[in-house]
Amino acid sequence: MSANHVRIIGGKYRSRILRFPDRPELRPTPDRVRETLFNWLGQDLSGKTCLDLFAGSGALGFEAVARGAASVVMVERDRRAYEALRSNASFLDCEGVVQLRCADALQFVRTAAETFDVVFLDPPFNSGLITAIIPLIPRLLRSGSALYVESAEAIELQPPWRLHRRSTAGNVTFQLYIHGDQ
């Protein structure tokens, strides 16, 4: 697969190819990692609301849509990547489920009024944005919501966060936390 293509691995869009601009900071979550993540979440996300911060290629958000998510908000500040997300939503005919925001993720988290069941957090590596955003995330969550974090190294969150699962693939650490009860 070339650097500006990614394949949806499951659900109703299985094997569909998404295209995105060639940008050095865009690193789609690899197939193996996405497969593991959606095994952790459960394959069926019916009725779930999801937030894909730093959407980039849209691999995580579109994968959630393919698995039945009721809605997915994708936040991406890069205009070319945002336009590719819009094109891919049209290609998949899921504009009613996907809500695109061309915005800064940190500003979005500070001002958003929505709440979510699942948040995908995969900022550019070594940007420091994880530590800036995580303290703001709980205001967007319901009790029992999940936070997926992809980073260069493991992060440790304190209660009311509970580590559900953690793994590594190459130089990527990915982890799923649950917030609050359940």
JSON list of C-alpha atoms in Angstrom, two decimals:
[
{"chain": "A", "resi": 1, "resn": "MET", "atom": "CA", "xyz": [0.00, 0.00, 0.00]},
{"chain": "A", "resi": 2, "resn": "SER", "atom": "CA", "xyz": [1.45, 3.36, -0.96]},
{"chain": "A", "resi": 3, "resn": "ALA", "atom": "CA", "xyz": [2.09, 6.08, 1.59]},
{"chain": "A", "resi": 4, "resn": "ASN", "atom": "CA", "xyz": [-1.12, 7.96, 0.71]},
{"chain": "A", "resi": 5, "resn": "HIS", "atom": "CA", "xyz": [-3.60, 5.07, 0.70]},
{"chain": "A", "resi": 6, "resn": "VAL", "atom": "CA", "xyz": [-5.13, 3.05, 3.52]},
{"chain": "A", "resi": 7, "resn": "ARG", "atom": "CA", "xyz": [-7.53, 0.11, 3.42]},
{"chain": "A", "resi": 8, "resn": "ILE", "atom": "CA", "xyz": [-10.54, -0.24, 5.71]},
{"chain": "A", "resi": 9, "resn": "ILE", "atom": "CA", "xyz": [-10.16, -3.65, 7.34]},
{"chain": "A", "resi": 10, "resn": "GLY", "atom": "CA", "xyz": [-13.64, -4.46, 8.64]},
{"chain": "A", "resi": 11, "resn": "GLY", "atom": "CA", "xyz": [-17.36, -3.83, 8.65]},
{"chain": "A", "resi": 12, "resn": "LYS", "atom": "CA", "xyz": [-19.51, -2.72, 5.77]},
{"chain": "A", "resi": 13, "resn": "TYR", "atom": "CA", "xyz": [-16.63, -0.85, 4.04]},
{"chain": "A", "resi": 14, "resn": "ARG", "atom": "CA", "xyz": [-14.15, -3.72, 4.32]},
{"chain": "A", "resi": 15, "resn": "SER", "atom": "CA", "xyz": [-11.41, -3.53, 1.66]},
{"chain": "A", "resi": 16, "resn": "ARG", "atom": "CA", "xyz": [-12.36, -0.03, 0.50]},
{"chain": "A", "resi": 17, "resn": "ILE", "atom": "CA", "xyz": [-9.33, 2.17, -0.17]},
{"chain": "A", "resi": 18, "resn": "LEU", "atom": "CA", "xyz": [-9.11, 5.67, 1.29]},
{"chain": "A", "resi": 19, "resn": "ARG", "atom": "CA", "xyz": [-6.83, 8.24, -0.29]},
{"chain": "A", "resi": 20, "resn": "PHE", "atom": "CA", "xyz": [-5.22, 11.14, 1.53]},
{"chain": "A", "resi": 21, "resn": "PRO", "atom": "CA", "xyz": [-2.54, 13.74, 0.75]},
{"chain": "A", "resi": 22, "resn": "ASP", "atom": "CA", "xyz": [1.12, 12.97, 1.08]},
{"chain": "A", "resi": 23, "resn": "ARG", "atom": "CA", "xyz": [2.03, 14.74, 4.31]},
{"chain": "A", "resi": 24, "resn": "PRO", "atom": "CA", "xyz": [4.96, 13.71, 6.54]},
{"chain": "A", "resi": 25, "resn": "GLU", "atom": "CA", "xyz": [2.88, 14.07, 9.72]},
{"chain": "A", "resi": 26, "resn": "LEU", "atom": "CA", "xyz": [0.11, 11.76, 8.44]},
{"chain": "A", "resi": 27, "resn": "ARG", "atom": "CA", "xyz": [0.80, 8.21, 9.57]},
{"chain": "A", "resi": 28, "resn": "PRO", "atom": "CA", "xyz": [-2.34, 6.11, 9.34]},
{"chain": "A", "resi": 29, "resn": "THR", "atom": "CA", "xyz": [-2.81, 3.56, 12.09]},
{"chain": "A", "resi": 30, "resn": "PRO", "atom": "CA", "xyz": [-1.52, 0.27, 10.61]},
{"chain": "A", "resi": 31, "resn": "ASP", "atom": "CA", "xyz": [-3.96, -2.53, 9.74]},
{"chain": "A", "resi": 32, "resn": "ARG", "atom": "CA", "xyz": [-2.73, -4.81, 12.51]},
{"chain": "A", "resi": 33, "resn": "VAL", "atom": "CA", "xyz": [-3.13, -2.10, 15.15]},
{"chain": "A", "resi": 34, "resn": "ARG", "atom": "CA", "xyz": [-6.63, -1.18, 13.92]},
{"chain": "A", "resi": 35, "resn": "GLU", "atom": "CA", "xyz": [-7.65, -4.82, 13.95]},
{"chain": "A", "resi": 36, "resn": "THR", "atom": "CA", "xyz": [-6.46, -5.17, 17.56]},
{"chain": "A", "resi": 37, "resn": "LEU", "atom": "CA", "xyz": [-8.14, -1.92, 18.61]},
{"chain": "A", "resi": 38, "resn": "PHE", "atom": "CA", "xyz": [-11.51, -2.90, 17.17]},
{"chain": "A", "resi": 39, "resn": "ASN", "atom": "CA", "xyz": [-11.22, -6.33, 18.77]},
{"chain": "A", "resi": 40, "resn": "TRP", "atom": "CA", "xyz": [-10.74, -4.52, 22.10]},
{"chain": "A", "resi": 41, "resn": "LEU", "atom": "CA", "xyz": [-13.72, -2.25, 21.43]},
{"chain": "A", "resi": 42, "resn": "GLY", "atom": "CA", "xyz": [-15.87, -5.04, 20.08]},
{"chain": "A", "resi": 43, "resn": "GLN", "atom": "CA", "xyz": [-16.53, -5.31, 16.38]},
{"chain": "A", "resi": 44, "resn": "ASP", "atom": "CA", "xyz": [-20.01, -3.74, 16.54]},
{"chain": "A", "resi": 45, "resn": "LEU", "atom": "CA", "xyz": [-20.09, -0.06, 17.46]},
{"chain": "A", "resi": 46, "resn": "SER", "atom": "CA", "xyz": [-23.82, 0.33, 16.73]},
{"chain": "A", "resi": 47, "resn": "GLY", "atom": "CA", "xyz": [-25.27, 3.35, 18.46]},
{"chain": "A", "resi": 48, "resn": "LYS", "atom": "CA", "xyz": [-21.86, 4.65, 19.62]},
{"chain": "A", "resi": 49, "resn": "THR", "atom": "CA", "xyz": [-20.76, 8.23, 19.14]},
{"chain": "A", "resi": 50, "resn": "CYS", "atom": "CA", "xyz": [-17.08, 8.65, 18.31]},
{"chain": "A", "resi": 51, "resn": "LEU", "atom": "CA", "xyz": [-14.58, 11.49, 18.13]},
{"chain": "A", "resi": 52, "resn": "ASP", "atom": "CA", "xyz": [-11.51, 11.16, 15.90]},
{"chain": "A", "resi": 53, "resn": "LEU", "atom": "CA", "xyz": [-9.14, 13.96, 16.95]},
{"chain": "A", "resi": 54, "resn": "PHE", "atom": "CA", "xyz": [-6.23, 14.55, 14.57]},
{"chain": "A", "resi": 55, "resn": "ALA", "atom": "CA", "xyz": [-8.21, 12.54, 12.00]},
{"chain": "A", "resi": 56, "resn": "GLY", "atom": "CA", "xyz": [-5.48, 12.68, 9.34]},
{"chain": "A", "resi": 57, "resn": "SER", "atom": "CA", "xyz": [-6.25, 9.89, 6.89]},
{"chain": "A", "resi": 58, "resn": "GLY", "atom": "CA", "xyz": [-9.53, 9.13, 8.68]},
{"chain": "A", "resi": 59, "resn": "ALA", "atom": "CA", "xyz": [-8.59, 5.46, 9.09]},
{"chain": "A", "resi": 60, "resn": "LEU", "atom": "CA", "xyz": [-9.88, 5.22, 12.68]},
{"chain": "A", "resi": 61, "resn": "GLY", "atom": "CA", "xyz": [-13.04, 7.25, 12.16]},
{"chain": "A", "resi": 62, "resn": "PHE", "atom": "CA", "xyz": [-14.05, 5.55, 8.92]},
{"chain": "A", "resi": 63, "resn": "GLU", "atom": "CA", "xyz": [-13.30, 2.16, 10.50]},
{"chain": "A", "resi": 64, "resn": "ALA", "atom": "CA", "xyz": [-15.74, 3.09, 13.31]},
{"chain": "A", "resi": 65, "resn": "VAL", "atom": "CA", "xyz": [-18.39, 4.08, 10.75]},
{"chain": "A", "resi": 66, "resn": "ALA", "atom": "CA", "xyz": [-17.86, 0.79, 8.91]},
{"chain": "A", "resi": 67, "resn": "ARG", "atom": "CA", "xyz": [-18.58, -1.01, 12.19]},
{"chain": "A", "resi": 68, "resn": "GLY", "atom": "CA", "xyz": [-21.88, 0.76, 12.80]},
{"chain": "A", "resi": 69, "resn": "ALA", "atom": "CA", "xyz": [-21.05, 3.91, 14.81]},
{"chain": "A", "resi": 70, "resn": "ALA", "atom": "CA", "xyz": [-24.08, 6.21, 14.96]},
{"chain": "A", "resi": 71, "resn": "SER", "atom": "CA", "xyz": [-21.90, 9.27, 14.45]},
{"chain": "A", "resi": 72, "resn": "VAL", "atom": "CA", "xyz": [-18.23, 10.11, 14.10]},
{"chain": "A", "resi": 73, "resn": "VAL", "atom": "CA", "xyz": [-16.85, 13.62, 14.46]},
{"chain": "A", "resi": 74, "resn": "MET", "atom": "CA", "xyz": [-13.51, 13.95, 12.68]},
{"chain": "A", "resi": 75, "resn": "VAL", "atom": "CA", "xyz": [-11.31, 16.92, 13.57]},
{"chain": "A", "resi": 76, "resn": "GLU", "atom": "CA", "xyz": [-8.44, 17.84, 11.25]},
{"chain": "A", "resi": 77, "resn": "ARG", "atom": "CA", "xyz": [-6.76, 21.23, 10.90]},
{"chain": "A", "resi": 78, "resn": "ASP", "atom": "CA", "xyz": [-4.72, 20.55, 7.73]},
{"chain": "A", "resi": 79, "resn": "ARG", "atom": "CA", "xyz": [-6.89, 21.83, 4.88]},
{"chain": "A", "resi": 80, "resn": "ARG", "atom": "CA", "xyz": [-5.71, 19.26, 2.31]},
{"chain": "A", "resi": 81, "resn": "ALA", "atom": "CA", "xyz": [-6.25, 16.36, 4.72]},
{"chain": "A", "resi": 82, "resn": "TYR", "atom": "CA", "xyz": [-9.68, 17.78, 5.61]},
{"chain": "A", "resi": 83, "resn": "GLU", "atom": "CA", "xyz": [-10.65, 17.93, 1.92]},
{"chain": "A", "resi": 84, "resn": "ALA", "atom": "CA", "xyz": [-9.53, 14.31, 1.52]},
{"chain": "A", "resi": 85, "resn": "LEU", "atom": "CA", "xyz": [-11.70, 13.33, 4.50]},
{"chain": "A", "resi": 86, "resn": "ARG", "atom": "CA", "xyz": [-14.66, 15.05, 2.86]},
{"chain": "A", "resi": 87, "resn": "SER", "atom": "CA", "xyz": [-13.96, 13.26, -0.42]},
{"chain": "A", "resi": 88, "resn": "ASN", "atom": "CA", "xyz": [-13.67, 9.89, 1.37]},
{"chain": "A", "resi": 89, "resn": "ALA", "atom": "CA", "xyz": [-16.94, 10.47, 3.26]},
{"chain": "A", "resi": 90, "resn": "SER", "atom": "CA", "xyz": [-18.61, 11.13, -0.09]},
{"chain": "A", "resi": 91, "resn": "PHE", "atom": "CA", "xyz": [-16.94, 8.07, -1.67]},
{"chain": "A", "resi": 92, "resn": "LEU", "atom": "CA", "xyz": [-18.26, 5.88, 1.17]},
{"chain": "A", "resi": 93, "resn": "ASP", "atom": "CA", "xyz": [-21.65, 7.67, 1.12]},
{"chain": "A", "resi": 94, "resn": "CYS", "atom": "CA", "xyz": [-21.53, 8.25, 4.87]},
{"chain": "A", "resi": 95, "resn": "GLU", "atom": "CA", "xyz": [-21.88, 12.04, 5.07]},
{"chain": "A", "resi": 96, "resn": "GLY", "atom": "CA", "xyz": [-24.89, 11.66, 7.37]},
{"chain": "A", "resi": 97, "resn": "VAL", "atom": "CA", "xyz": [-22.84, 9.76, 9.94]},
{"chain": "A", "resi": 98, "resn": "VAL", "atom": "CA", "xyz": [-19.51, 11.60, 9.60]},
{"chain": "A", "resi": 99, "resn": "GLN", "atom": "CA", "xyz": [-19.29, 15.19, 10.81]},
{"chain": "A", "resi": 100, "resn": "LEU", "atom": "CA", "xyz": [-16.13, 16.93, 9.67]},
{"chain": "A", "resi": 101, "resn": "ARG", "atom": "CA", "xyz": [-14.51, 19.85, 11.48]},
{"chain": "A", "resi": 102, "resn": "CYS", "atom": "CA", "xyz": [-11.60, 21.74, 9.97]},
{"chain": "A", "resi": 103, "resn": "ALA", "atom": "CA", "xyz": [-10.26, 22.93, 13.30]},
{"chain": "A", "resi": 104, "resn": "ASP", "atom": "CA", "xyz": [-7.45, 22.75, 15.79]},
{"chain": "A", "resi": 105, "resn": "ALA", "atom": "CA", "xyz": [-8.01, 19.67, 17.99]},
{"chain": "A", "resi": 106, "resn": "LEU", "atom": "CA", "xyz": [-7.05, 21.41, 21.24]},
{"chain": "A", "resi": 107, "resn": "GLN", "atom": "CA", "xyz": [-9.45, 24.27, 20.56]},
{"chain": "A", "resi": 108, "resn": "PHE", "atom": "CA", "xyz": [-12.18, 21.81, 19.59]},
{"chain": "A", "resi": 109, "resn": "VAL", "atom": "CA", "xyz": [-11.79, 19.88, 22.85]},
{"chain": "A", "resi": 110, "resn": "ARG", "atom": "CA", "xyz": [-11.96, 23.12, 24.85]},
{"chain": "A", "resi": 111, "resn": "THR", "atom": "CA", "xyz": [-15.19, 24.29, 23.23]},
{"chain": "A", "resi": 112, "resn": "ALA", "atom": "CA", "xyz": [-17.16, 21.25, 22.03]},
{"chain": "A", "resi": 113, "resn": "ALA", "atom": "CA", "xyz": [-20.58, 20.67, 23.57]},
{"chain": "A", "resi": 114, "resn": "GLU", "atom": "CA", "xyz": [-21.03, 17.07, 22.37]},
{"chain": "A", "resi": 115, "resn": "THR", "atom": "CA", "xyz": [-20.29, 13.95, 24.40]},
{"chain": "A", "resi": 116, "resn": "PHE", "atom": "CA", "xyz": [-18.81, 10.73, 23.04]},
{"chain": "A", "resi": 117, "resn": "ASP", "atom": "CA", "xyz": [-18.61, 7.01, 23.77]},
{"chain": "A", "resi": 118, "resn": "VAL", "atom": "CA", "xyz": [-15.21, 6.55, 22.08]},
{"chain": "A", "resi": 119, "resn": "VAL", "atom": "CA", "xyz": [-12.40, 9.05, 21.51]},
{"chain": "A", "resi": 120, "resn": "PHE", "atom": "CA", "xyz": [-9.49, 8.27, 19.17]},
{"chain": "A", "resi": 121, "resn": "LEU", "atom": "CA", "xyz": [-6.41, 10.31, 20.08]},
{"chain": "A", "resi": 122, "resn": "ASP", "atom": "CA", "xyz": [-3.49, 9.97, 17.68]},
{"chain": "A", "resi": 123, "resn": "PRO", "atom": "CA", "xyz": [-1.67, 13.32, 17.46]},
{"chain": "A", "resi": 124, "resn": "PRO", "atom": "CA", "xyz": [1.62, 13.83, 15.63]},
{"chain": "A", "resi": 125, "resn": "PHE", "atom": "CA", "xyz": [4.35, 12.03, 17.57]},
{"chain": "A", "resi": 126, "resn": "ASN", "atom": "CA", "xyz": [6.52, 14.14, 19.87]},
{"chain": "A", "resi": 127, "resn": "SER", "atom": "CA", "xyz": [4.15, 17.10, 19.58]},
{"chain": "A", "resi": 128, "resn": "GLY", "atom": "CA", "xyz": [3.32, 17.23, 23.29]},
{"chain": "A", "resi": 129, "resn": "LEU", "atom": "CA", "xyz": [-0.35, 17.43, 22.44]},
{"chain": "A", "resi": 130, "resn": "ILE", "atom": "CA", "xyz": [-1.32, 14.26, 24.31]},
{"chain": "A", "resi": 131, "resn": "THR", "atom": "CA", "xyz": [-0.45, 15.79, 27.67]},
{"chain": "A", "resi": 132, "resn": "ALA", "atom": "CA", "xyz": [-2.25, 19.02, 26.75]},
{"chain": "A", "resi": 133, "resn": "ILE", "atom": "CA", "xyz": [-5.46, 17.33, 25.56]},
{"chain": "A", "resi": 134, "resn": "ILE", "atom": "CA", "xyz": [-6.00, 14.38, 27.93]},
{"chain": "A", "resi": 135, "resn": "PRO", "atom": "CA", "xyz": [-6.93, 16.56, 30.96]},
{"chain": "A", "resi": 136, "resn": "LEU", "atom": "CA", "xyz": [-9.66, 18.19, 28.82]},
{"chain": "A", "resi": 137, "resn": "ILE", "atom": "CA", "xyz": [-11.13, 14.96, 27.41]},
{"chain": "A", "resi": 138, "resn": "PRO", "atom": "CA", "xyz": [-13.32, 13.94, 30.40]},
{"chain": "A", "resi": 139, "resn": "ARG", "atom": "CA", "xyz": [-15.73, 16.85, 29.80]},
{"chain": "A", "resi": 140, "resn": "LEU", "atom": "CA", "xyz": [-16.59, 15.19, 26.46]},
{"chain": "A", "resi": 141, "resn": "LEU", "atom": "CA", "xyz": [-17.22, 11.72, 27.87]},
{"chain": "A", "resi": 142, "resn": "ARG", "atom": "CA", "xyz": [-20.01, 9.74, 29.43]},
{"chain": "A", "resi": 143, "resn": "SER", "atom": "CA", "xyz": [-19.17, 7.35, 32.28]},
{"chain": "A", "resi": 144, "resn": "GLY", "atom": "CA", "xyz": [-17.67, 4.20, 30.82]},
{"chain": "A", "resi": 145, "resn": "SER", "atom": "CA", "xyz": [-16.45, 5.88, 27.63]},
{"chain": "A", "resi": 146, "resn": "ALA", "atom": "CA", "xyz": [-13.26, 4.68, 25.96]},
{"chain": "A", "resi": 147, "resn": "LEU", "atom": "CA", "xyz": [-10.14, 6.65, 25.07]},
{"chain": "A", "resi": 148, "resn": "TYR", "atom": "CA", "xyz": [-7.75, 5.17, 22.51]},
{"chain": "A", "resi": 149, "resn": "VAL", "atom": "CA", "xyz": [-4.27, 6.70, 22.58]},
{"chain": "A", "resi": 150, "resn": "GLU", "atom": "CA", "xyz": [-1.54, 6.06, 20.03]},
{"chain": "A", "resi": 151, "resn": "SER", "atom": "CA", "xyz": [1.89, 7.40, 20.94]},
{"chain": "A", "resi": 152, "resn": "ALA", "atom": "CA", "xyz": [5.63, 6.84, 20.77]},
{"chain": "A", "resi": 153, "resn": "GLU", "atom": "CA", "xyz": [5.65, 5.54, 24.35]},
{"chain": "A", "resi": 154, "resn": "ALA", "atom": "CA", "xyz": [3.15, 4.32, 26.93]},
{"chain": "A", "resi": 155, "resn": "ILE", "atom": "CA", "xyz": [1.19, 6.88, 28.89]},
{"chain": "A", "resi": 156, "resn": "GLU", "atom": "CA", "xyz": [-0.02, 6.36, 32.44]},
{"chain": "A", "resi": 157, "resn": "LEU", "atom": "CA", "xyz": [-3.38, 7.86, 33.38]},
{"chain": "A", "resi": 158, "resn": "GLN", "atom": "CA", "xyz": [-4.70, 8.07, 36.92]},
{"chain": "A", "resi": 159, "resn": "PRO", "atom": "CA", "xyz": [-8.21, 7.22, 38.18]},
{"chain": "A", "resi": 160, "resn": "PRO", "atom": "CA", "xyz": [-10.91, 7.64, 37.15]},
{"chain": "A", "resi": 161, "resn": "TRP", "atom": "CA", "xyz": [-9.12, 6.27, 34.07]},
{"chain": "A", "resi": 162, "resn": "ARG", "atom": "CA", "xyz": [-8.65, 2.48, 33.93]},
{"chain": "A", "resi": 163, "resn": "LEU", "atom": "CA", "xyz": [-6.22, 0.87, 31.51]},
{"chain": "A", "resi": 164, "resn": "HIS", "atom": "CA", "xyz": [-8.21, -1.69, 29.52]},
{"chain": "A", "resi": 165, "resn": "ARG", "atom": "CA", "xyz": [-5.47, -2.89, 27.17]},
{"chain": "A", "resi": 166, "resn": "ARG", "atom": "CA", "xyz": [-2.04, -1.84, 25.92]},
{"chain": "A", "resi": 167, "resn": "SER", "atom": "CA", "xyz": [0.22, -3.17, 23.20]},
{"chain": "A", "resi": 168, "resn": "THR", "atom": "CA", "xyz": [3.04, -2.13, 20.90]},
{"chain": "A", "resi": 169, "resn": "ALA", "atom": "CA", "xyz": [3.71, -2.52, 17.20]},
{"chain": "A", "resi": 170, "resn": "GLY", "atom": "CA", "xyz": [7.13, -1.39, 16.04]},
{"chain": "A", "resi": 171, "resn": "ASN", "atom": "CA", "xyz": [7.72, 2.07, 17.53]},
{"chain": "A", "resi": 172, "resn": "VAL", "atom": "CA", "xyz": [4.01, 2.66, 18.29]},
{"chain": "A", "resi": 173, "resn": "THR", "atom": "CA", "xyz": [2.41, 2.10, 21.68]},
{"chain": "A", "resi": 174, "resn": "PHE", "atom": "CA", "xyz": [-1.35, 1.90, 21.60]},
{"chain": "A", "resi": 175, "resn": "GLN", "atom": "CA", "xyz": [-3.61, 1.75, 24.58]},
{"chain": "A", "resi": 176, "resn": "LEU", "atom": "CA", "xyz": [-7.28, 1.78, 25.43]},
{"chain": "A", "resi": 177, "resn": "TYR", "atom": "CA", "xyz": [-8.48, 3.44, 28.62]},
{"chain": "A", "resi": 178, "resn": "ILE", "atom": "CA", "xyz": [-11.97, 3.42, 30.11]},
{"chain": "A", "resi": 179, "resn": "HIS", "atom": "CA", "xyz": [-13.18, 6.50, 31.96]},
{"chain": "A", "resi": 180, "resn": "GLY", "atom": "CA", "xyz": [-15.28, 6.23, 35.12]},
{"chain": "A", "resi": 181, "resn": "ASP", "atom": "CA", "xyz": [-17.44, 3.32, 36.15]},
{"chain": "A", "resi": 182, "resn": "GLN", "atom": "CA", "xyz": [-18.18, 0.08, 34.25]}
]
